[in-house]
Amino acid sequence: MRVFRPRGVRVLSTGAALPAREVTNEELAALGVPLAPDEIVRLSGIRARRWAAPDEATSDLAAAAARQALARAHVAPADVARLIVATVSPDRLSPSAACVAHRALGLGRAPAHDVTASCSGFLYALDLAARAVATGEEPVLAIAADIRSRFLDLGDRATCALFGDGAAGALVGGGARDGEGLVAIGLEADGSGADAVYVPAGGSREPASAETVAARRHAIKMAEGPQVYMQAVEGMLDTGRALLDAVGLAWSDIDLVVPHQPNRRILDRLARLAGIPLDKFIVNVDRLGNVSGASCALAFDEALTTGRARPGDRILLLAAGAGYTAGAALYVVDDALTAASQSV
Amino acid sequence: MSGGDVAPADARALVRAALDAIGAALPADDDAPLGIDSFSIVLLVEELEAQLGRRIPAREVRRERFASIAAVAALVASLKDALA
């Protein structure tokens, strides 16, 4: 894994947006899913998740998260240099969700585009944002947003209870002091997992038709659940270790782990294999489920707004997802970010 | 995949012990379907890892490799060979 070590790049603020509707396991059971509420908890640790309203689209959540980040940093929309939205559930196949959010936010003529990296989406967006800032373009909004509830087959035991909706992200700029801000970030992909978790129809390989709808080919499929589970741990563990090696640190040097939240059992295994107590992890999967690319960003925002992340803390962000994709980032918190996080 | 004679007897014994440890029902014979769900496969992998003292690579965790005691034993044997 190549590790990018940007100079002077920092997060100015974060923002998050969750749909109002909370769907508990009991409500899912009432909808007829083939899992009992306590079985969902046993298998995944998930007790509830948020689902978007029928009139809510991914760009709406992305724009709401972006607005919060801008307000916290006291940055006007017109001053944003670029908008990146990481999503696998855009409003439409074309144009990008970023362009729809761009219109909602009033970002002037700033470029806007999506990035598709599934549950690693936020770190892929953060990497792009850091590279833009490092080459003189700032500030950049790196938002991850997904509404995966639209792509669920409620009759599929493997996926029906896992996913929630939401958005979160960061406004990324320059001015970090030495040793603070985004210290390092690294990404990986392994296309051998391209069919591990996927939505079969609706693209150019299998266009939408009456048959694809009838066969539920527009829903998320995950045939090899145990392998995906193990791969999620392996992706976060291996990229985390590679990143730490690159900067000369050990797992024990990390103050707070901010991981993607696919399943509580996955986080338990990750903590055990990394040798880090789970109380050093931000865990929200029990309340929010797997919010795909936004999970890691939601956890990052939660770490900052709840005061779990303090100035000087070394935060390790980890993500892994379909594709397969994975990534890790080391972030050292500064006073300005914690102040901004408490401001709105 | 039946595993056939690929897996040594000690690998099959290890798999039976691991199944017992996670509370899974033992099938009638080593080639009979295990019939365990996804979560039990994960539990079995973690139990085998504990007994073997090493991580089982995610790429090896495919349903076909957990079809029977013989199949799992073949996986265990291949991991042991890799260690040798």
CSV table of C-alpha atoms in Angstrom, one decimal:
chain,number,residue,atom,x,y,z
A,1,MET,CA,0.0,0.0,0.0
A,2,ARG,CA,1.3,3.4,-1.0
A,3,VAL,CA,1.0,5.8,1.9
A,4,PHE,CA,0.4,9.5,1.2
A,5,ARG,CA,1.8,11.9,3.8
A,6,PRO,CA,0.4,15.3,3.0
A,7,ARG,CA,2.0,18.4,4.5
A,8,GLY,CA,-0.2,20.9,6.3
A,9,VAL,CA,-3.6,19.3,5.5
A,10,ARG,CA,-6.2,19.4,8.2
A,11,VAL,CA,-9.9,18.9,8.7
A,12,LEU,CA,-11.5,22.3,9.4
A,13,SER,CA,-14.8,20.8,10.5
A,14,THR,CA,-17.1,17.8,10.2
A,15,GLY,CA,-20.8,17.5,9.6
A,16,ALA,CA,-23.4,14.8,9.7
A,17,ALA,CA,-27.0,14.2,8.8
A,18,LEU,CA,-29.2,11.3,9.7
A,19,PRO,CA,-32.8,10.6,8.5
A,20,ALA,CA,-35.4,11.2,11.2
A,21,ARG,CA,-36.9,7.7,11.0
A,22,GLU,CA,-35.4,5.1,13.3
A,23,VAL,CA,-36.1,1.5,12.4
A,24,THR,CA,-35.7,-0.9,15.2
A,25,ASN,CA,-35.3,-4.7,14.9
A,26,GLU,CA,-38.8,-5.1,16.1
A,27,GLU,CA,-40.1,-2.9,13.3
A,28,LEU,CA,-38.0,-4.9,10.8
A,29,ALA,CA,-39.5,-8.1,12.1
A,30,ALA,CA,-43.0,-6.6,11.7
A,31,LEU,CA,-42.1,-5.9,8.1
A,32,GLY,CA,-41.6,-9.6,7.6
A,33,VAL,CA,-37.8,-10.0,7.5
A,34,PRO,CA,-36.7,-13.6,8.1
A,35,LEU,CA,-34.8,-12.8,11.3
A,36,ALA,CA,-36.1,-12.3,14.8
A,37,PRO,CA,-35.0,-9.1,16.6
A,38,ASP,CA,-32.7,-10.9,19.1
A,39,GLU,CA,-31.2,-12.9,16.2
A,40,ILE,CA,-30.3,-9.7,14.5
A,41,VAL,CA,-28.5,-8.6,17.7
A,42,ARG,CA,-26.7,-11.9,18.0
A,43,LEU,CA,-25.5,-11.9,14.4
A,44,SER,CA,-24.6,-8.3,14.0
A,45,GLY,CA,-25.0,-6.3,17.3
A,46,ILE,CA,-27.4,-4.0,15.4
A,47,ARG,CA,-30.5,-2.9,17.4
A,48,ALA,CA,-31.7,0.0,15.1
A,49,ARG,CA,-30.8,1.9,12.0
A,50,ARG,CA,-32.1,5.1,10.3
A,51,TRP,CA,-34.0,4.9,7.0
A,52,ALA,CA,-34.5,7.9,4.7
A,53,ALA,CA,-38.0,9.2,4.1
A,54,PRO,CA,-39.6,8.4,0.7
A,55,ASP,CA,-38.9,12.0,-0.5
A,56,GLU,CA,-35.3,12.0,0.8
A,57,ALA,CA,-32.5,11.3,-1.6
A,58,THR,CA,-28.8,10.7,-1.1
A,59,SER,CA,-27.8,14.3,-2.2
A,60,ASP,CA,-30.2,15.7,0.4
A,61,LEU,CA,-28.3,14.0,3.2
A,62,ALA,CA,-25.0,14.9,1.6
A,63,ALA,CA,-26.0,18.6,1.4
A,64,ALA,CA,-27.2,18.6,5.0
A,65,ALA,CA,-24.0,17.1,6.2
A,66,ALA,CA,-22.0,19.6,4.1
A,67,ARG,CA,-24.1,22.6,5.5
A,68,GLN,CA,-23.2,21.6,9.0
A,69,ALA,CA,-19.5,21.3,8.2
A,70,LEU,CA,-19.6,24.7,6.5
A,71,ALA,CA,-21.4,26.3,9.4
A,72,ARG,CA,-19.0,24.9,12.0
A,73,ALA,CA,-16.0,26.2,10.0
A,74,HIS,CA,-17.7,29.6,9.2
A,75,VAL,CA,-17.0,29.0,5.5
A,76,ALA,CA,-19.5,30.3,2.9
A,77,PRO,CA,-20.6,27.9,0.2
A,78,ALA,CA,-19.2,30.1,-2.5
A,79,ASP,CA,-15.7,29.7,-1.1
A,80,VAL,CA,-15.7,25.9,-1.4
A,81,ALA,CA,-13.1,24.9,-4.0
A,82,ARG,CA,-14.4,21.3,-4.7
A,83,LEU,CA,-17.2,18.9,-3.6
A,84,ILE,CA,-16.5,15.2,-3.5
A,85,VAL,CA,-19.4,12.9,-2.6
A,86,ALA,CA,-18.6,9.2,-1.9
A,87,THR,CA,-21.6,7.1,-2.5
A,88,VAL,CA,-22.8,3.8,-4.0
A,89,SER,CA,-26.5,5.0,-3.9
A,90,PRO,CA,-26.6,8.2,-5.9
A,91,ASP,CA,-29.9,9.9,-6.6
A,92,ARG,CA,-29.7,8.8,-10.2
A,93,LEU,CA,-27.2,6.9,-12.3
A,94,SER,CA,-26.5,10.3,-14.0
A,95,PRO,CA,-25.5,13.0,-13.1
A,96,SER,CA,-23.5,12.6,-9.9
A,97,ALA,CA,-25.1,13.1,-6.5
A,98,ALA,CA,-22.4,15.7,-6.0
A,99,CYS,CA,-23.8,17.8,-8.8
A,100,VAL,CA,-27.3,17.7,-7.2
A,101,ALA,CA,-25.9,18.5,-3.8
A,102,HIS,CA,-23.8,21.3,-5.5
A,103,ARG,CA,-27.1,22.9,-6.7
A,104,ALA,CA,-28.6,22.6,-3.2
A,105,LEU,CA,-25.6,24.2,-1.5
A,106,GLY,CA,-25.0,26.9,-4.1
A,107,LEU,CA,-21.3,26.2,-4.6
A,108,GLY,CA,-20.9,28.6,-7.6
A,109,ARG,CA,-18.6,27.0,-10.2
A,110,ALA,CA,-16.6,24.7,-8.0
A,111,PRO,CA,-16.1,21.3,-9.5
A,112,ALA,CA,-18.2,18.5,-8.1
A,113,HIS,CA,-18.0,14.7,-8.6
A,114,ASP,CA,-18.8,11.4,-7.0
A,115,VAL,CA,-16.4,8.7,-5.9
A,116,THR,CA,-17.5,5.1,-5.7
A,117,ALA,CA,-15.7,3.0,-3.1
A,118,SER,CA,-18.5,1.4,-1.2
A,119,CYS,CA,-17.9,1.2,2.6
A,120,SER,CA,-14.4,2.7,2.1
A,121,GLY,CA,-16.0,5.8,0.5
A,122,PHE,CA,-15.2,8.4,3.1
A,123,LEU,CA,-11.5,7.6,3.1
A,124,TYR,CA,-11.3,7.6,-0.7
A,125,ALA,CA,-13.0,11.0,-0.7
A,126,LEU,CA,-10.7,12.2,2.1
A,127,ASP,CA,-7.6,11.0,0.1
A,128,LEU,CA,-8.8,13.0,-2.9
A,129,ALA,CA,-9.5,16.0,-0.9
A,130,ALA,CA,-6.1,15.9,0.8
A,131,ARG,CA,-4.4,15.7,-2.6
A,132,ALA,CA,-6.5,18.7,-3.9
A,133,VAL,CA,-5.5,20.7,-0.8
A,134,ALA,CA,-1.9,19.7,-1.2
A,135,THR,CA,-1.9,21.1,-4.7
A,136,GLY,CA,-3.4,24.4,-3.7
A,137,GLU,CA,-7.1,23.8,-4.0
A,138,GLU,CA,-9.0,24.5,-0.7
A,139,PRO,CA,-11.2,24.2,1.1
A,140,VAL,CA,-12.7,20.9,-0.2
A,141,LEU,CA,-15.8,19.1,1.0
A,142,ALA,CA,-15.4,15.4,1.3
A,143,ILE,CA,-18.8,13.9,2.1
A,144,ALA,CA,-19.9,10.3,2.2
A,145,ALA,CA,-23.6,9.6,1.8
A,146,ASP,CA,-25.7,6.6,1.3
A,147,ILE,CA,-29.3,5.5,1.2
A,148,ARG,CA,-28.9,1.7,1.0
A,149,SER,CA,-32.4,1.0,2.4
A,150,ARG,CA,-33.6,1.6,-1.2
A,151,PHE,CA,-31.6,-1.5,-2.3
A,152,LEU,CA,-32.7,-4.0,0.3
A,153,ASP,CA,-34.4,-7.3,-0.3
A,154,LEU,CA,-36.2,-7.7,3.0
A,155,GLY,CA,-36.5,-11.4,2.3
A,156,ASP,CA,-32.7,-11.9,2.2
A,157,ARG,CA,-31.3,-13.0,5.6
A,158,ALA,CA,-27.8,-12.0,4.6
A,159,THR,CA,-28.5,-8.3,4.1
A,160,CYS,CA,-32.0,-7.3,5.3
A,161,ALA,CA,-31.0,-6.1,8.7
A,162,LEU,CA,-27.5,-4.7,8.2
A,163,PHE,CA,-27.9,-1.4,6.4
A,164,GLY,CA,-28.9,2.1,7.5
A,165,ASP,CA,-28.9,5.5,5.8
A,166,GLY,CA,-27.0,8.7,6.5
A,167,ALA,CA,-24.3,11.1,5.5
A,168,ALA,CA,-21.2,12.7,7.1
A,169,GLY,CA,-18.0,14.3,6.0
A,170,ALA,CA,-15.3,16.8,6.4
A,171,LEU,CA,-14.3,20.2,5.2
A,172,VAL,CA,-10.6,19.9,4.4
A,173,GLY,CA,-8.2,22.7,4.2
A,174,GLY,CA,-4.6,23.7,4.8
A,175,GLY,CA,-2.7,25.3,7.7
A,176,ALA,CA,-2.0,22.2,9.8
A,177,ARG,CA,0.9,22.6,12.2
A,178,ASP,CA,3.7,20.0,12.0
A,179,GLY,CA,2.6,16.7,13.4
A,180,GLU,CA,-1.1,17.7,13.4
A,181,GLY,CA,-3.9,17.2,11.0
A,182,LEU,CA,-3.9,14.4,8.4
A,183,VAL,CA,-0.5,12.8,9.0
A,184,ALA,CA,-0.9,9.9,6.5
A,185,ILE,CA,-3.5,8.1,4.4
A,186,GLY,CA,-3.4,4.9,2.4
A,187,LEU,CA,-5.9,3.1,0.2
A,188,GLU,CA,-6.1,-0.3,-1.4
A,189,ALA,CA,-8.4,-2.3,-3.7
A,190,ASP,CA,-8.6,-5.9,-4.7
A,191,GLY,CA,-10.9,-6.6,-7.6
A,192,SER,CA,-11.1,-10.3,-6.9
A,193,GLY,CA,-13.9,-9.3,-4.5
A,194,ALA,CA,-15.9,-7.4,-7.2
A,195,ASP,CA,-18.8,-9.8,-7.0
A,196,ALA,CA,-18.7,-10.3,-3.2
A,197,VAL,CA,-21.2,-7.6,-2.3
A,198,TYR,CA,-23.0,-6.0,-5.3
A,199,VAL,CA,-26.2,-4.8,-6.9
A,200,PRO,CA,-26.4,-7.0,-10.0
A,201,ALA,CA,-28.8,-5.0,-12.2
A,202,GLY,CA,-29.4,-1.4,-13.2
A,203,GLY,CA,-26.0,-0.8,-14.8
A,204,SER,CA,-24.6,-1.4,-18.3
A,205,ARG,CA,-24.0,-5.1,-17.7
A,206,GLU,CA,-27.6,-5.9,-16.7
A,207,PRO,CA,-29.9,-3.0,-17.6
A,208,ALA,CA,-33.1,-2.6,-15.7
A,209,SER,CA,-36.0,-4.5,-17.0
A,210,ALA,CA,-39.3,-6.0,-15.8
A,211,GLU,CA,-37.4,-9.2,-15.3
A,212,THR,CA,-34.6,-7.7,-13.2
A,213,VAL,CA,-37.2,-6.0,-11.0
A,214,ALA,CA,-39.2,-9.2,-10.5
A,215,ALA,CA,-36.1,-11.1,-9.7
A,216,ARG,CA,-35.0,-8.5,-7.1
A,217,ARG,CA,-31.8,-8.0,-9.0
A,218,HIS,CA,-31.7,-4.3,-7.9
A,219,ALA,CA,-31.1,-5.3,-4.3
A,220,ILE,CA,-27.7,-5.8,-2.6
A,221,LYS,CA,-26.4,-9.4,-2.9
A,222,MET,CA,-23.9,-11.0,-0.6
A,223,ALA,CA,-23.5,-14.7,-1.3
A,224,GLU,CA,-20.3,-15.3,0.7
A,225,GLY,CA,-21.2,-13.5,3.9
A,226,PRO,CA,-18.5,-15.2,6.0
A,227,GLN,CA,-15.8,-14.3,3.5
A,228,VAL,CA,-17.0,-10.7,3.4
A,229,TYR,CA,-17.0,-10.6,7.2
A,230,MET,CA,-13.4,-11.9,7.3
A,231,GLN,CA,-12.3,-9.6,4.5
A,232,ALA,CA,-13.7,-6.5,6.3
A,233,VAL,CA,-11.5,-7.3,9.3
A,234,GLU,CA,-8.5,-8.2,7.2
A,235,GLY,CA,-8.8,-5.0,5.1
A,236,MET,CA,-9.0,-2.8,8.1
A,237,LEU,CA,-6.3,-4.7,10.0
A,238,ASP,CA,-3.8,-4.9,7.1
A,239,THR,CA,-4.2,-1.3,5.9
A,240,GLY,CA,-4.0,-0.1,9.5
A,241,ARG,CA,-0.9,-2.0,10.1
A,242,ALA,CA,0.8,-0.9,6.9
A,243,LEU,CA,0.0,2.7,7.6
A,244,LEU,CA,1.3,2.5,11.2
A,245,ASP,CA,4.5,0.8,9.9
A,246,ALA,CA,5.0,3.6,7.4
A,247,VAL,CA,4.9,6.3,10.1
A,248,GLY,CA,6.8,4.3,12.7
A,249,LEU,CA,4.0,3.8,15.1
A,250,ALA,CA,2.3,0.8,16.7
A,251,TRP,CA,-1.3,0.0,17.5
A,252,SER,CA,-0.6,0.9,21.1
A,253,ASP,CA,0.3,4.4,20.1
A,254,ILE,CA,-3.3,5.1,18.9
A,255,ASP,CA,-5.6,6.9,21.2
A,256,LEU,CA,-8.8,6.3,19.3
A,257,VAL,CA,-9.9,4.0,16.5
A,258,VAL,CA,-12.6,5.3,14.2
A,259,PRO,CA,-13.6,2.4,12.0
A,260,HIS,CA,-16.2,1.6,9.4
A,261,GLN,CA,-19.1,0.0,11.2
A,262,PRO,CA,-20.2,-3.1,9.3
A,263,ASN,CA,-21.1,-5.3,12.2
A,264,ARG,CA,-20.4,-5.3,15.9
A,265,ARG,CA,-18.8,-8.8,15.7
A,266,ILE,CA,-16.4,-7.5,13.0
A,267,LEU,CA,-15.3,-4.7,15.4
A,268,ASP,CA,-14.8,-7.2,18.2
A,269,ARG,CA,-12.6,-9.3,16.0
A,270,LEU,CA,-10.7,-6.3,14.7
A,271,ALA,CA,-10.0,-5.1,18.3
A,272,ARG,CA,-8.9,-8.5,19.4
A,273,LEU,CA,-6.5,-9.0,16.5
A,274,ALA,CA,-5.1,-5.5,16.7
A,275,GLY,CA,-4.6,-5.9,20.5
A,276,ILE,CA,-6.6,-2.7,21.2
A,277,PRO,CA,-9.3,-2.6,23.8
A,278,LEU,CA,-12.8,-2.0,22.4
A,279,ASP,CA,-13.2,1.1,24.6
A,280,LYS,CA,-10.7,2.8,22.3
A,281,PHE,CA,-13.1,2.3,19.4
A,282,ILE,CA,-16.0,4.6,18.4
A,283,VAL,CA,-18.9,2.1,18.0
A,284,ASN,CA,-22.2,3.3,16.6
A,285,VAL,CA,-23.3,0.2,14.6
A,286,ASP,CA,-25.7,-0.8,17.3
A,287,ARG,CA,-27.6,2.5,16.8
A,288,LEU,CA,-27.0,3.2,13.1
A,289,GLY,CA,-26.3,-0.1,11.4
A,290,ASN,CA,-23.9,-0.2,8.5
A,291,VAL,CA,-24.2,3.2,6.8
A,292,SER,CA,-21.8,2.1,4.0
A,293,GLY,CA,-19.3,4.8,3.0
A,294,ALA,CA,-20.7,7.2,5.6
A,295,SER,CA,-20.1,4.9,8.5
A,296,CYS,CA,-16.5,5.9,9.2
A,297,ALA,CA,-17.3,9.6,8.6
A,298,LEU,CA,-20.3,9.4,11.1
A,299,ALA,CA,-18.0,7.8,13.6
A,300,PHE,CA,-15.4,10.5,13.1
A,301,ASP,CA,-18.0,13.2,13.6
A,302,GLU,CA,-19.2,11.5,16.7
A,303,ALA,CA,-15.7,11.2,18.1
A,304,LEU,CA,-15.3,15.0,17.7
A,305,THR,CA,-18.8,16.2,18.8
A,306,THR,CA,-19.0,14.0,21.8
A,307,GLY,CA,-15.5,15.0,23.1
A,308,ARG,CA,-14.1,11.5,22.8
A,309,ALA,CA,-11.4,12.9,20.5
A,310,ARG,CA,-9.3,15.5,22.3
A,311,PRO,CA,-6.6,17.8,21.1
A,312,GLY,CA,-3.4,15.9,20.5
A,313,ASP,CA,-5.1,12.5,20.1
A,314,ARG,CA,-3.9,10.2,17.4
A,315,ILE,CA,-6.9,8.9,15.6
A,316,LEU,CA,-6.8,5.9,13.3
A,317,LEU,CA,-9.6,5.9,10.7
A,318,LEU,CA,-10.1,2.5,9.1
A,319,ALA,CA,-12.5,1.3,6.4
A,320,ALA,CA,-13.1,-1.7,4.2
A,321,GLY,CA,-15.8,-2.5,1.8
A,322,ALA,CA,-17.1,-4.1,-1.4
A,323,GLY,CA,-14.8,-4.3,-4.3
A,324,TYR,CA,-12.8,-5.1,-2.3
A,325,THR,CA,-11.6,-1.7,-1.1
A,326,ALA,CA,-9.9,-0.6,2.1
A,327,GLY,CA,-8.1,2.3,3.6
A,328,ALA,CA,-6.5,3.8,6.7
A,329,ALA,CA,-5.7,7.3,7.8
A,330,LEU,CA,-3.8,8.7,10.8
A,331,TYR,CA,-5.2,12.0,12.1
A,332,VAL,CA,-3.9,14.1,14.9
A,333,VAL,CA,-6.5,16.3,16.4
A,334,ASP,CA,-5.9,20.1,16.9
A,335,ASP,CA,-7.6,22.6,19.2
A,336,ALA,CA,-9.4,24.4,16.3
A,337,LEU,CA,-11.1,21.2,15.1
A,338,THR,CA,-12.4,20.3,18.5
A,339,ALA,CA,-13.6,23.9,19.0
A,340,ALA,CA,-15.4,23.8,15.6
A,341,SER,CA,-17.0,20.5,16.4
A,342,GLN,CA,-18.6,21.9,19.5
A,343,SER,CA,-19.8,25.1,17.8
A,344,VAL,CA,-23.0,24.1,16.0
B,1,MET,CA,-15.6,-30.8,-2.3
B,2,SER,CA,-15.5,-33.9,-0.2
B,3,GLY,CA,-11.9,-33.6,1.0
B,4,GLY,CA,-11.6,-37.4,0.6
B,5,ASP,CA,-8.3,-38.6,2.0
B,6,VAL,CA,-6.7,-35.2,1.7
B,7,ALA,CA,-7.1,-34.3,5.4
B,8,PRO,CA,-5.2,-36.3,8.0
B,9,ALA,CA,-7.2,-37.8,10.8
B,10,ASP,CA,-5.9,-35.2,13.3
B,11,ALA,CA,-7.3,-32.4,11.1
B,12,ARG,CA,-10.7,-34.1,11.2
B,13,ALA,CA,-10.5,-34.5,14.9
B,14,LEU,CA,-9.6,-30.8,15.3
B,15,VAL,CA,-12.6,-29.8,13.2
B,16,ARG,CA,-14.9,-32.0,15.2
B,17,ALA,CA,-13.6,-30.5,18.4
B,18,ALA,CA,-14.1,-27.0,17.0
B,19,LEU,CA,-17.6,-27.8,16.0
B,20,ASP,CA,-18.3,-29.1,19.4
B,21,ALA,CA,-16.8,-26.0,21.0
B,22,ILE,CA,-19.2,-23.7,19.1
B,23,GLY,CA,-22.2,-25.9,19.9
B,24,ALA,CA,-22.8,-27.1,16.4
B,25,ALA,CA,-24.4,-30.5,15.8
B,26,LEU,CA,-22.0,-33.1,14.4
B,27,PRO,CA,-23.1,-34.7,11.2
B,28,ALA,CA,-23.4,-38.4,10.8
B,29,ASP,CA,-20.1,-38.8,8.9
B,30,ASP,CA,-17.3,-36.6,7.7
B,31,ASP,CA,-18.6,-36.2,4.2
B,32,ALA,CA,-22.2,-35.4,5.2
B,33,PRO,CA,-23.3,-31.7,4.8
B,34,LEU,CA,-22.4,-29.6,7.8
B,35,GLY,CA,-25.5,-27.5,7.4
B,36,ILE,CA,-24.3,-24.5,9.5
B,37,ASP,CA,-25.3,-20.9,8.8
B,38,SER,CA,-23.1,-18.0,8.0
B,39,PHE,CA,-22.6,-16.9,11.6
B,40,SER,CA,-21.6,-20.4,12.6
B,41,ILE,CA,-19.0,-20.5,9.9
B,42,VAL,CA,-17.5,-17.3,11.3
B,43,LEU,CA,-17.6,-18.9,14.8
B,44,LEU,CA,-16.0,-22.0,13.4
B,45,VAL,CA,-13.2,-20.0,11.7
B,46,GLU,CA,-12.4,-18.2,14.9
B,47,GLU,CA,-12.4,-21.4,16.9
B,48,LEU,CA,-10.1,-23.1,14.4
B,49,GLU,CA,-7.8,-20.0,14.5
B,50,ALA,CA,-7.6,-20.3,18.2
B,51,GLN,CA,-6.7,-23.9,18.0
B,52,LEU,CA,-4.2,-23.5,15.1
B,53,GLY,CA,-2.7,-20.3,16.5
B,54,ARG,CA,-2.9,-18.5,13.2
B,55,ARG,CA,-5.3,-16.4,11.2
B,56,ILE,CA,-7.2,-18.1,8.4
B,57,PRO,CA,-7.0,-15.8,5.3
B,58,ALA,CA,-10.3,-14.4,4.2
B,59,ARG,CA,-9.9,-15.7,0.7
B,60,GLU,CA,-10.1,-19.2,2.1
B,61,VAL,CA,-13.4,-18.6,3.9
B,62,ARG,CA,-15.7,-19.8,1.1
B,63,ARG,CA,-18.9,-21.8,1.7
B,64,GLU,CA,-17.6,-24.8,-0.3
B,65,ARG,CA,-14.7,-25.1,2.2
B,66,PHE,CA,-17.2,-25.5,5.0
B,67,ALA,CA,-19.5,-28.0,3.3
B,68,SER,CA,-18.5,-31.0,5.5
B,69,ILE,CA,-16.0,-32.0,8.2
B,70,ALA,CA,-13.8,-33.5,5.5
B,71,ALA,CA,-13.9,-30.2,3.5
B,72,VAL,CA,-13.0,-28.1,6.6
B,73,ALA,CA,-10.3,-30.7,7.5
B,74,ALA,CA,-8.8,-30.3,4.0
B,75,LEU,CA,-8.6,-26.5,4.6
B,76,VAL,CA,-7.0,-27.1,8.0
B,77,ALA,CA,-4.5,-29.5,6.5
B,78,SER,CA,-3.6,-27.1,3.7
B,79,LEU,CA,-3.0,-24.4,6.3
B,80,LYS,CA,-0.8,-26.7,8.3
B,81,ASP,CA,1.1,-27.6,5.1
B,82,ALA,CA,1.6,-23.9,4.5
B,83,LEU,CA,3.1,-23.6,8.0
B,84,ALA,CA,5.4,-26.6,7.6
